Coordinates of C-alpha atoms in Angstrom, one line a residue:
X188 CA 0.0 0.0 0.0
X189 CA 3.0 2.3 0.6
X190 CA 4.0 2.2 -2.9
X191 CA 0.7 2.7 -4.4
X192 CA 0.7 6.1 -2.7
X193 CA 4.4 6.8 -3.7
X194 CA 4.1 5.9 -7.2
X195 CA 0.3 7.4 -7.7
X196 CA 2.1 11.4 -7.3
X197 CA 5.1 10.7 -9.5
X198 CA 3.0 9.2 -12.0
X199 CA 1.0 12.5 -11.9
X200 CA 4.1 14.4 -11.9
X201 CA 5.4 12.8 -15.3
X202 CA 2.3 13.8 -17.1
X203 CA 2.8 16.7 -15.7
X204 CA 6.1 17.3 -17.1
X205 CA 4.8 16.2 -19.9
X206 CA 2.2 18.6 -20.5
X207 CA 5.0 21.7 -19.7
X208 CA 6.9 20.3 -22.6
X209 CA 4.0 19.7 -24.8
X210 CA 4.0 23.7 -23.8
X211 CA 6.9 24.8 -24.1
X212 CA 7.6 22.8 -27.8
X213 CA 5.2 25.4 -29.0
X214 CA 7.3 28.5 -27.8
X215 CA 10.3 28.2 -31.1
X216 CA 7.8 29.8 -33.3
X217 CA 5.9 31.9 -30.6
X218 CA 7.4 35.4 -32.8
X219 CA 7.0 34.0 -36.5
X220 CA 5.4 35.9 -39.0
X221 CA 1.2 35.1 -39.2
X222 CA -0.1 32.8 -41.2
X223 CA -2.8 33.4 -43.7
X224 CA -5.6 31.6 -41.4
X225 CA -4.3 33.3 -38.4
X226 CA -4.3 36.7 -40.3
X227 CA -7.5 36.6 -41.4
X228 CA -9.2 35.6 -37.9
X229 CA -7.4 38.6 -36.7
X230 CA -8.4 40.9 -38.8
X231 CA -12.5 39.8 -38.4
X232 CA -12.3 40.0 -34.9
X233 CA -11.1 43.3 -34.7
X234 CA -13.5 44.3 -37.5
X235 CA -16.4 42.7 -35.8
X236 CA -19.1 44.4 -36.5
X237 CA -23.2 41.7 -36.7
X238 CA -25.4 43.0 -38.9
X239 CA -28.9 41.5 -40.5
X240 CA -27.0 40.2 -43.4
X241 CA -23.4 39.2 -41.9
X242 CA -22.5 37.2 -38.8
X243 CA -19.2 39.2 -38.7
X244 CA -19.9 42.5 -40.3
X245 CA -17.8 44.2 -43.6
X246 CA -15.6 40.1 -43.6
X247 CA -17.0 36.7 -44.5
X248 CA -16.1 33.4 -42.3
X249 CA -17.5 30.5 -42.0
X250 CA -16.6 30.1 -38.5
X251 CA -19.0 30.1 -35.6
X252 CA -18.6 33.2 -33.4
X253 CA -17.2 31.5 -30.2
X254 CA -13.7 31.3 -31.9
X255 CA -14.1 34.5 -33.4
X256 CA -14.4 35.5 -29.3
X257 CA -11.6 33.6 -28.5
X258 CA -9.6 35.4 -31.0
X259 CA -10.4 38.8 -30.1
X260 CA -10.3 38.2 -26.4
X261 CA -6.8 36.8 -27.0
X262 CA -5.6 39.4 -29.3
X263 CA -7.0 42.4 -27.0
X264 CA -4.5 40.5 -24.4
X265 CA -1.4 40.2 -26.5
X266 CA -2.2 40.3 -30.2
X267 CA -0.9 37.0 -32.4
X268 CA 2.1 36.3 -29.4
X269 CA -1.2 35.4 -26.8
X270 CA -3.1 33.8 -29.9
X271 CA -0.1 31.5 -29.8
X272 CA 0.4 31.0 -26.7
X273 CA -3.2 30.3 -26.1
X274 CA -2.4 27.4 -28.5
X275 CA 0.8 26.0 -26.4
X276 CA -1.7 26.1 -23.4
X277 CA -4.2 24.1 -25.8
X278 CA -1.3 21.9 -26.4
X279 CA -0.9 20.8 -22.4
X280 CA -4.5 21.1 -21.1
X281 CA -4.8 18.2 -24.5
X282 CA -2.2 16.1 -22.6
X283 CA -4.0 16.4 -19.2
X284 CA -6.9 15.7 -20.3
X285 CA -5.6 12.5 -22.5
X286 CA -3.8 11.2 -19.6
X287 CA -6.8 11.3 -17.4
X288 CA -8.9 9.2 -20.3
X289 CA -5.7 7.0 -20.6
X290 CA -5.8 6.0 -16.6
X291 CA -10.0 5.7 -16.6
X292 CA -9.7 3.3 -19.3
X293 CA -6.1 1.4 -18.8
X294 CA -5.2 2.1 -15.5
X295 CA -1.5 3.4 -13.9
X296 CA 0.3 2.4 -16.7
X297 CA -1.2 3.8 -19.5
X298 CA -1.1 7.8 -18.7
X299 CA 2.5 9.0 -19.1
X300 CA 2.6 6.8 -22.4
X301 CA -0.1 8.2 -23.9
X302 CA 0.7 11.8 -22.8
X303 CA 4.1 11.1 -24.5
X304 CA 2.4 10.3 -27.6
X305 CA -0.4 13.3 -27.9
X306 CA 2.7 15.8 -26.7
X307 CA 4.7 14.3 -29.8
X308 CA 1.7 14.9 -32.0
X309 CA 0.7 18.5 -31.3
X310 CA 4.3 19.4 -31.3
X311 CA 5.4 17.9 -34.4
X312 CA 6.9 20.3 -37.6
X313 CA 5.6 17.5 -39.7
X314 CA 2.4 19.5 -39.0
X315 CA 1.8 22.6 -37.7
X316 CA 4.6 23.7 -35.0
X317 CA 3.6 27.2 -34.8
X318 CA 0.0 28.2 -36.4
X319 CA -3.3 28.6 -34.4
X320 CA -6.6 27.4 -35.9
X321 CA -9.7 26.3 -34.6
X322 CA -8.9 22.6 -34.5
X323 CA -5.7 23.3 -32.0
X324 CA -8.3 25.3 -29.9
X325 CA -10.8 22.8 -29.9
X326 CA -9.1 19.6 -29.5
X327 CA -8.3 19.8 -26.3
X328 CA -12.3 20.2 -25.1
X329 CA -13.1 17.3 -27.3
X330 CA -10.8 15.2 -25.6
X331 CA -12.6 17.0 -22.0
X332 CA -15.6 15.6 -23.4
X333 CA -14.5 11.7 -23.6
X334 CA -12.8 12.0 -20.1
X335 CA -16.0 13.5 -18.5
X336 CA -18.2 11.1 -20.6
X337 CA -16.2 8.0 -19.1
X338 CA -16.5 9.6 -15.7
X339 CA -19.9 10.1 -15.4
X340 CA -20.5 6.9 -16.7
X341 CA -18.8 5.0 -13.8
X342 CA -20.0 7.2 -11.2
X343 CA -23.6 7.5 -13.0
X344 CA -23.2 10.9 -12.4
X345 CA -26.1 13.8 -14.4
X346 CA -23.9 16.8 -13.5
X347 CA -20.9 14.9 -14.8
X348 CA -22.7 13.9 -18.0
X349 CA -24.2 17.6 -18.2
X350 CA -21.0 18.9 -18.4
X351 CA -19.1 16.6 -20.6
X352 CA -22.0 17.7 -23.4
X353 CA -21.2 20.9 -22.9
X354 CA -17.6 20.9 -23.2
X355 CA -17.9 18.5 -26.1
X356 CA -20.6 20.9 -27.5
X357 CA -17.9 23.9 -27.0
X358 CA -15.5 22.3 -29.2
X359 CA -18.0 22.4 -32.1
X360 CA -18.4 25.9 -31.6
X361 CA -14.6 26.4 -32.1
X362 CA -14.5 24.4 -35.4
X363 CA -17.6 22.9 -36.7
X364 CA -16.4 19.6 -37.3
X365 CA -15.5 18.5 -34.2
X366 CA -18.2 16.3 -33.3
X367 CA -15.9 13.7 -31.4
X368 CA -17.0 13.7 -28.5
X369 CA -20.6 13.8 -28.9
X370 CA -20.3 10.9 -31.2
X371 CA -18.1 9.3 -28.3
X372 CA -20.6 9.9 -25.5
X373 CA -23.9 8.7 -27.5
X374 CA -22.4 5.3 -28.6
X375 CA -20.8 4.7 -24.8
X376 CA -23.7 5.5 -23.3
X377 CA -26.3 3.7 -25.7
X378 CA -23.5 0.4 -25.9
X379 CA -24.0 0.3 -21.9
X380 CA -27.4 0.6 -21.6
X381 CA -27.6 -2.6 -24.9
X382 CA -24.7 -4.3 -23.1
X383 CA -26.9 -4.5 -19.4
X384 CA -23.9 -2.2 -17.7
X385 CA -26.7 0.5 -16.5
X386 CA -30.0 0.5 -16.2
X387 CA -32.9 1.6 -18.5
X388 CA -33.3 4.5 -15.9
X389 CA -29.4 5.9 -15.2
X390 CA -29.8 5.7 -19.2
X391 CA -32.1 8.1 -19.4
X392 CA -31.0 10.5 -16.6
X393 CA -27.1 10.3 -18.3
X394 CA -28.9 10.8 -21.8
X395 CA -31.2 13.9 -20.7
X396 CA -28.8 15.4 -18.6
X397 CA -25.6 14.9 -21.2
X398 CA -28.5 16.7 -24.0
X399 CA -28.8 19.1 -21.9
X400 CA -25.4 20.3 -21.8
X401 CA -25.0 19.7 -25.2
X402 CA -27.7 22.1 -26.0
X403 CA -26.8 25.0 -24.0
X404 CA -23.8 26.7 -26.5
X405 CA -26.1 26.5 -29.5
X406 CA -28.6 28.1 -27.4
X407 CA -25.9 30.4 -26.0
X408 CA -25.1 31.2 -30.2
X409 CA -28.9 31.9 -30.7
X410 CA -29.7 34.4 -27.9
X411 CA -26.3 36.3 -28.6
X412 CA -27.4 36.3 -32.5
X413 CA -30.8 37.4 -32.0
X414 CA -29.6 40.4 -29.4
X415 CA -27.2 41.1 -31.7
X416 CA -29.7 41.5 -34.8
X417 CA -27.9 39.1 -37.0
X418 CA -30.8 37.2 -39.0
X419 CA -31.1 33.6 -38.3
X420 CA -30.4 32.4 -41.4
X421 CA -27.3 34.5 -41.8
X422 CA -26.0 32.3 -38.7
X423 CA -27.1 29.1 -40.1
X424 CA -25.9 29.9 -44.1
X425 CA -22.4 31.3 -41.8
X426 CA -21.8 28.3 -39.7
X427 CA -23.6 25.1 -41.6
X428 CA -24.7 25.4 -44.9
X429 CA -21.4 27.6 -46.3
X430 CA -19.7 24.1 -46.2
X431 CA -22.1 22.2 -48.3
X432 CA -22.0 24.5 -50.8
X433 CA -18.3 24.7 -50.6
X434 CA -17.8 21.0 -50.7
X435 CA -20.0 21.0 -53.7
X436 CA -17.5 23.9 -55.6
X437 CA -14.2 21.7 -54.4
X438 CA -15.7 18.3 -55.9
X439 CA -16.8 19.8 -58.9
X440 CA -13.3 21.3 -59.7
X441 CA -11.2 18.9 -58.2
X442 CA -7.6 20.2 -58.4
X443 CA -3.8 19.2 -58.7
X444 CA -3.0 20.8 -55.7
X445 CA -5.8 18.8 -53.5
X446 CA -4.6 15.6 -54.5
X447 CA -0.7 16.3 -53.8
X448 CA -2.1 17.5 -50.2
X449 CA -4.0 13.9 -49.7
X450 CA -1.3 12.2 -50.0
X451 CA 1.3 14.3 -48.0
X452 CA -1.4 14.0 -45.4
X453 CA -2.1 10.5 -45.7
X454 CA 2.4 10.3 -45.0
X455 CA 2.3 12.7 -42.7
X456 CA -0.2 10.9 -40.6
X457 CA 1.5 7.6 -41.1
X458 CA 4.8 9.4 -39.8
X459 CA 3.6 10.6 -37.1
X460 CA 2.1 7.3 -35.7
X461 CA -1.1 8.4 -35.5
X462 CA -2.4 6.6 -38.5
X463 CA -0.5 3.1 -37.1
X464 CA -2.1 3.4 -33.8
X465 CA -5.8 3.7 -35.7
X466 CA -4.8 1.0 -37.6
X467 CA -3.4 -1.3 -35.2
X468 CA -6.3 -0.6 -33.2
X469 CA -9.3 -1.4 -35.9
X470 CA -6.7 -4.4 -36.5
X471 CA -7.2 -5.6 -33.0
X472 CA -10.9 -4.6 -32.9
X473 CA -12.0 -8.5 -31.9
X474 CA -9.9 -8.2 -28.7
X475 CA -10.9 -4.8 -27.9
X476 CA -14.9 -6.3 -28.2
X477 CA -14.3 -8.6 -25.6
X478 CA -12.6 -6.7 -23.2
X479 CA -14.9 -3.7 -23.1
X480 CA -17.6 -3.5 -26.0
X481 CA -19.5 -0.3 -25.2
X482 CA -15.7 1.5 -25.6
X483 CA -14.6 -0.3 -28.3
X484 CA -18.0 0.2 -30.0
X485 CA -17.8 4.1 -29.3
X486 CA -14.3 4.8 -29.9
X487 CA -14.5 2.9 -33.2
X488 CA -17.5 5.2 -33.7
X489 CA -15.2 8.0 -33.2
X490 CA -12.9 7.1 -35.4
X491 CA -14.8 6.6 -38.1
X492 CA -16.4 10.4 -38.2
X493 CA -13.5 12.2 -37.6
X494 CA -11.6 9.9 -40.3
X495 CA -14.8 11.1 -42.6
X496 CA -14.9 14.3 -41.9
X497 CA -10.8 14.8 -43.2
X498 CA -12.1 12.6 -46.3
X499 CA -15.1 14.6 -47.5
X500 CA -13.3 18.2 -46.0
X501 CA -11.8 18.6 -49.8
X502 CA -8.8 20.7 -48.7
X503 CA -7.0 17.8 -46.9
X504 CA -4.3 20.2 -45.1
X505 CA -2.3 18.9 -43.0
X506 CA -3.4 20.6 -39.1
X507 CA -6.6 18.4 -39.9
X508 CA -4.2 15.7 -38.3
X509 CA -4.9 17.8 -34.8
X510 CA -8.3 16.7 -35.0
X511 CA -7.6 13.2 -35.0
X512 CA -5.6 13.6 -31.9
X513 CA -8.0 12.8 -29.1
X514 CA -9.5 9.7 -30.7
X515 CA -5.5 8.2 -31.1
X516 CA -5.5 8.6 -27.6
X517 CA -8.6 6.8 -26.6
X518 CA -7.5 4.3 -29.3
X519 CA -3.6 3.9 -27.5
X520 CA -5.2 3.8 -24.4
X521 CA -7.4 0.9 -25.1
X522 CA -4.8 -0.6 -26.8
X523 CA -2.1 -0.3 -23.3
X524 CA -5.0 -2.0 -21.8
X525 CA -5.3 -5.3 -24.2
X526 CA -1.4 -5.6 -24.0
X527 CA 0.8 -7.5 -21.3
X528 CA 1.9 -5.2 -18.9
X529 CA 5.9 -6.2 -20.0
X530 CA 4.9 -6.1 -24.0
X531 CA 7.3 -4.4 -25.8
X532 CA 5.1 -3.1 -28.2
X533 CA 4.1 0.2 -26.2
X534 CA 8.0 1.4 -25.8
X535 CA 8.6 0.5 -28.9
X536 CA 6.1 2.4 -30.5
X537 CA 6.1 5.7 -28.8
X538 CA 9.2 5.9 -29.4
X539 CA 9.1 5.5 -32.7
X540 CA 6.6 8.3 -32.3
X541 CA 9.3 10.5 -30.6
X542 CA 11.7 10.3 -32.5
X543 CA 9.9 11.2 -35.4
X544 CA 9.0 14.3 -33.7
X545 CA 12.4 14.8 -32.7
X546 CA 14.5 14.4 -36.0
X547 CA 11.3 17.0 -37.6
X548 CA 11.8 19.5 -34.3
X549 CA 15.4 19.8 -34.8
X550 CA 15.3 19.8 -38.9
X551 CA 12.7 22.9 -38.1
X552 CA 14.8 24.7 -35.5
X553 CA 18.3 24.6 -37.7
X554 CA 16.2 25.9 -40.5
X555 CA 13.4 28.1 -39.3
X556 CA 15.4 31.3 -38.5
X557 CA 16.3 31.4 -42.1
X558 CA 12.6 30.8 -43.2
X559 CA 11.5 33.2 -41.2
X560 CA 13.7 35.9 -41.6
X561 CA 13.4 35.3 -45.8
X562 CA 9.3 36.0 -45.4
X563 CA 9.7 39.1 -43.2
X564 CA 12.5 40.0 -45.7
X565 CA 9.9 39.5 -48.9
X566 CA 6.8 40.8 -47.0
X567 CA 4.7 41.9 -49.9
X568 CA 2.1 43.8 -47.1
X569 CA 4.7 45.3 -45.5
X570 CA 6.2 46.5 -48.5
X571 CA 2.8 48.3 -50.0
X572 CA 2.0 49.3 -46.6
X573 CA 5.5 51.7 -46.5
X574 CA 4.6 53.3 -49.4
X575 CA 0.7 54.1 -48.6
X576 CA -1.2 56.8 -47.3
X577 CA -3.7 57.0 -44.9
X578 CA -7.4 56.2 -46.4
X579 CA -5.7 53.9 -48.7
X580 CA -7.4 50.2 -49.2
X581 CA -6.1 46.8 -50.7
X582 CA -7.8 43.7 -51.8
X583 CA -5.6 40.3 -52.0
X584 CA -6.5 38.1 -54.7
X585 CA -5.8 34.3 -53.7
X586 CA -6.7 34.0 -49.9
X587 CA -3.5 35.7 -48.2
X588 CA -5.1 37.5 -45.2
X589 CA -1.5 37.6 -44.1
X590 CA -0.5 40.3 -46.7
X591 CA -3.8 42.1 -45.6
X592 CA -2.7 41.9 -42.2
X593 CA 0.9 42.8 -42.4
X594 CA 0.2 45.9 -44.9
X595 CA -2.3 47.4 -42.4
X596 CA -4.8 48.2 -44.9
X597 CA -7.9 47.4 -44.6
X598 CA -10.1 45.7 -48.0
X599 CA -13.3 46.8 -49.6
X600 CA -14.3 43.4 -50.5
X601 CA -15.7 41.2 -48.2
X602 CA -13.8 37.5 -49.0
X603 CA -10.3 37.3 -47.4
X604 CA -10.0 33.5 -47.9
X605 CA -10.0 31.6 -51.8
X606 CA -12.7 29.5 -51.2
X607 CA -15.6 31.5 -49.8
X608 CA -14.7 33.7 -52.8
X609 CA -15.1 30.9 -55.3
X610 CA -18.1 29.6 -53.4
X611 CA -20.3 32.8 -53.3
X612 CA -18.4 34.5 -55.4
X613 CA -17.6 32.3 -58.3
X614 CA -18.5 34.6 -61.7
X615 CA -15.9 37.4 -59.5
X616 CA -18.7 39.8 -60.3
X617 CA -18.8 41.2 -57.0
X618 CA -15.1 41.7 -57.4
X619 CA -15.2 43.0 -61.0
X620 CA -17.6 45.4 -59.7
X621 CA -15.4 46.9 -57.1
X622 CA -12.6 47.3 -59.3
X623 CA -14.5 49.0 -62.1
X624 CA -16.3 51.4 -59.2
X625 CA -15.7 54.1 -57.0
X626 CA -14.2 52.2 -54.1
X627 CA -12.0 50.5 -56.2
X628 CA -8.6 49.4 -54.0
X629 CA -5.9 51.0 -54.1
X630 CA -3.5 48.0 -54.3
X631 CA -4.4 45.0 -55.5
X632 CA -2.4 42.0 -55.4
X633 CA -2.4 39.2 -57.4
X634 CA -1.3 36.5 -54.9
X635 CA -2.8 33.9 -57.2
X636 CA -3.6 33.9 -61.0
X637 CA -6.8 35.5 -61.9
X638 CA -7.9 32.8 -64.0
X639 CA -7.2 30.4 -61.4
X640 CA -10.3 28.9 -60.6
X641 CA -12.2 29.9 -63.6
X642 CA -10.4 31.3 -66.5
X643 CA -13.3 33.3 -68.2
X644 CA -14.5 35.5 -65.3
X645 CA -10.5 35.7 -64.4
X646 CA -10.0 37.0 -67.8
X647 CA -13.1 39.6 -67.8
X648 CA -11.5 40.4 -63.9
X649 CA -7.8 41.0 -65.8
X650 CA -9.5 43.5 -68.2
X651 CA -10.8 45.1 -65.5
X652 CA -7.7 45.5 -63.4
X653 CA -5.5 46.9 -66.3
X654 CA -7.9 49.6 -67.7
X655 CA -7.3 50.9 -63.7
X656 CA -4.3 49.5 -62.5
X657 CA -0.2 49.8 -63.3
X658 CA 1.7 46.7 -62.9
X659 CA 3.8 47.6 -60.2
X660 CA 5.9 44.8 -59.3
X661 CA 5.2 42.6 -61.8
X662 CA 6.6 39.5 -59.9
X663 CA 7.5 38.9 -56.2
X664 CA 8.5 35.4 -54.7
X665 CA 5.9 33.0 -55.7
X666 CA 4.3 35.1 -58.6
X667 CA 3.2 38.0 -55.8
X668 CA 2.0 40.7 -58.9
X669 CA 1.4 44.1 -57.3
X670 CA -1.6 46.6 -58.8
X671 CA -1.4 50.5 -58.0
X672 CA -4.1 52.4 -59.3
X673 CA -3.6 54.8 -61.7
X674 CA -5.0 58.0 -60.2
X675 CA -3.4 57.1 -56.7
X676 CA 0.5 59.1 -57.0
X677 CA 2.3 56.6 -54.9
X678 CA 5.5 55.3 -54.7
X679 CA 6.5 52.1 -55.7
X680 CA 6.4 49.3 -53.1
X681 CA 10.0 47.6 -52.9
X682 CA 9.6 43.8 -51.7
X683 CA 12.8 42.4 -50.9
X684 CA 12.6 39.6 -53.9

């Protein structure tokens, strides 16, 4: 008994330690220039501004509000350096919380193994050492969600199931796809109930109570949106149906591009082990059934959306990996807890995991300086915004936010990111418009060919452009062309090519 109540705090301590480091492997790119996603959440949250029409005001997302809050309340603290460090700190309360799932469903032995393995994962250059987005925000609730779902299970506990909805339901409101957990929770609960674990009546109290919480941020989303005047359908077109119409655009003009990112994310997932422990998990799906069906049941459940929802997502870029993070857990957990306790396989396999992360952290920090330095150097929004005077606006072609943000200007057209502009924006009239108008920008860049996505309404958009515009800086980096309109007497941007 002695040593159970030696070992039980050191044990604690590791994944402790763990979760610092899982912290502090964030910190290398803590001052790097923002990226484009980053950019542009910036720039609508301090724009923010709900009308009738528009969730967000004069800048479409289709994001639901709550990360939008997150964002501003972040950046009103510390601009992008507490956005960043808000993900580190998303980064360790994820290796908590899959420690704690680890020891409810393997015992002692699985925590610091498993906390090794997410830590390895949410640090790793092979996918996103530095950026924050809505699925490193969100992951780290989903995973809340499991552990509090397991936890009111074996206690039978309503206010533990309450809760676990609505931190599962939170995640959702930080990227829409992150329906783990509920998934997780409604198979473990109805598995028990089928399997005779609880009663017909804890069932129902569980079910009501874990609904219940569940309900109360879309509720939360409502209210806020009707006090705020923003029409009911904007919210719903915003936050739901934007991505059925954008899945439809990607499918129907599947690109080159799309298919090279497939399969560097199918090998990076397969590098970073989180695609072997998935597999070798479904592999041992019989053993798993006997030992514990209702988990098996509703972590294969799991599995199976979130691997769906990377599959019909379209884009297939590589932080989608995060979102599969909390179910490799569950799934390494549950597989710790099949194995003999001497096996080989678990040390053998995380640290295959860690040393992948390794050899990619130290590749990243020998040659990050350089990147970084060489895109502040050939900062395209920095360069225009040198040259420009107040009441001057710029519109980005191509999805950049981060050349929106870093020039300062702000955009008369309302798409910062490609694909909303090819979804509801697809004949560029709305942008045609603007250029042959009034409140025609300033700058424009071409960060990506005009004819891009469709050639015709990319050619009628070039027309446009040069009966208004002198070619600046005809080329920059990657094809970065710079506009200056004709009637605005200003100097010529000088990006460090």
């Amino acid at each position: 008994m002695q040593t159970a109540r030696t070992t039980r705090p050191d044990a604690r301590w590791v994944v402790a330690a763990i979760a610092l480091a899982a912290f502090l492997l964030r910190l290398p790119g803590l001052t790097g220039p923002p990226g484009a996603d980053e950019s542009g959440f910036l720039i609508v949250a301090r724009t923010w501004d709900p009308q009738p029409d528009s969730l967000f005001g004069p800048y479409f997302v289709d994001r639901p509000p709550l990360l939008l809050l997150v964002i501003r309340l972040a950046d009103a603290v510390g601009g992008l350096t507490a956005v960043r460090l808000l993900g580190a700190l998303s980064c360790a309360v994820l290796v908590l919380t899959a420690a704690a799932c680890a020891r409810l469903i393997a015992g002692r032995r699985a925590p610091a193994w498993v906390a090794v393995c997410v830590a390895a994962a949410t640090s790793t250059p092979l996918i996103d050492p530095v950026h924050v987005k809505g699925e490193l925000l969100g992951i780290p609730f989903v995973m809340a969600g499991c552990w509090l779902a397991l936890l009111a299970l074996r206690r039978e506990s309503a206010g533990l199931a309450l809760l676990a909805g609505a931190l599962a339901s939170l995640a959702v409101g930080l990227k829409q796809n992150l329906l783990g957990a509920l998934v997780f929770a409604a198979v473990l609960l109805v598995g028990s109930v089928l399997s005779g674990r609880i009663s017909g009546r804890v069932f129902t109290r569980l079910a009501l109570a874990g609904l219940l919480g569940a309900a109360l941020h879309p509720a939360v989303t409502v209210a806020w949106a009707q006090w705020a005047g923003v029409d009911l359908a904007t919210l719903w077109h915003t936050v739901v149906s934007f991505r059925a119409e954008a899945s439809e655009v990607l499918s129907s003009r599947p690109s080159k591009s799309a298919e090279i990112r497939a399969w560097a994310l199918l090998a990076v997932g397969v590098l970073t082990g989180i695609f072997a422990v998935l597999a070798c998990f479904l592999a041992l799906l019989p053993v798993q059934w006997r030992i514990n069906a209702p988990l098996t049941a509703a972590i294969a459940a799991m599995c199976a959306y979130d691997v769906l929802a990377v599959v019909v997502s379209g884009s297939y870029w590589l932080d989608y990996l995060f979102a599969l993070i909390p179910v490799t857990a569950l799934a390494a957990s549950a597989l710790i807890g099949s194995l003999d306790p001497g096996s080989a396989v678990i040390p053998a396999a995380v640290g295959a995991v860690v040393l992948s992360c390794t050899v990619g952290m130290v590749a990243w920090l020998v040659f990050s300086p350089a990147w970084i330095s060489s895109i502040h150097a050939d900062d395209t929004g920095r360069a225009i915004g040198e040259v420009s005077q107040p009441g001057d606006t710029l519109v980005v072609y191509g999805g950049q936010a981060d050349i929106q943000l870093t020039s300062g200007l702000s955009s008369p057209y309302t798409h910062l990111w490609s694909l909303p502009m090819r979804t509801l924006d697809p004949d560029l009239d709305e942008l045609t418009e603007l250029v042959e108008g009034p409140d025609a920008p300033t700058w424009l860049v071409e960060a990506a060919y005009f004819g891009a996505w469709n050639q015709e309404a990319g050619a009628r958009l070039r027309a446009a452009v040069r009966e208004k515009y002198d070619d600046v800086v005809p080329e920059c980096g990657d094809a970065q062309r710079i506009w200056r309109l004709k009637s605005a007497d200003r100097a010529t941007p000088q990006p460090a090519c």
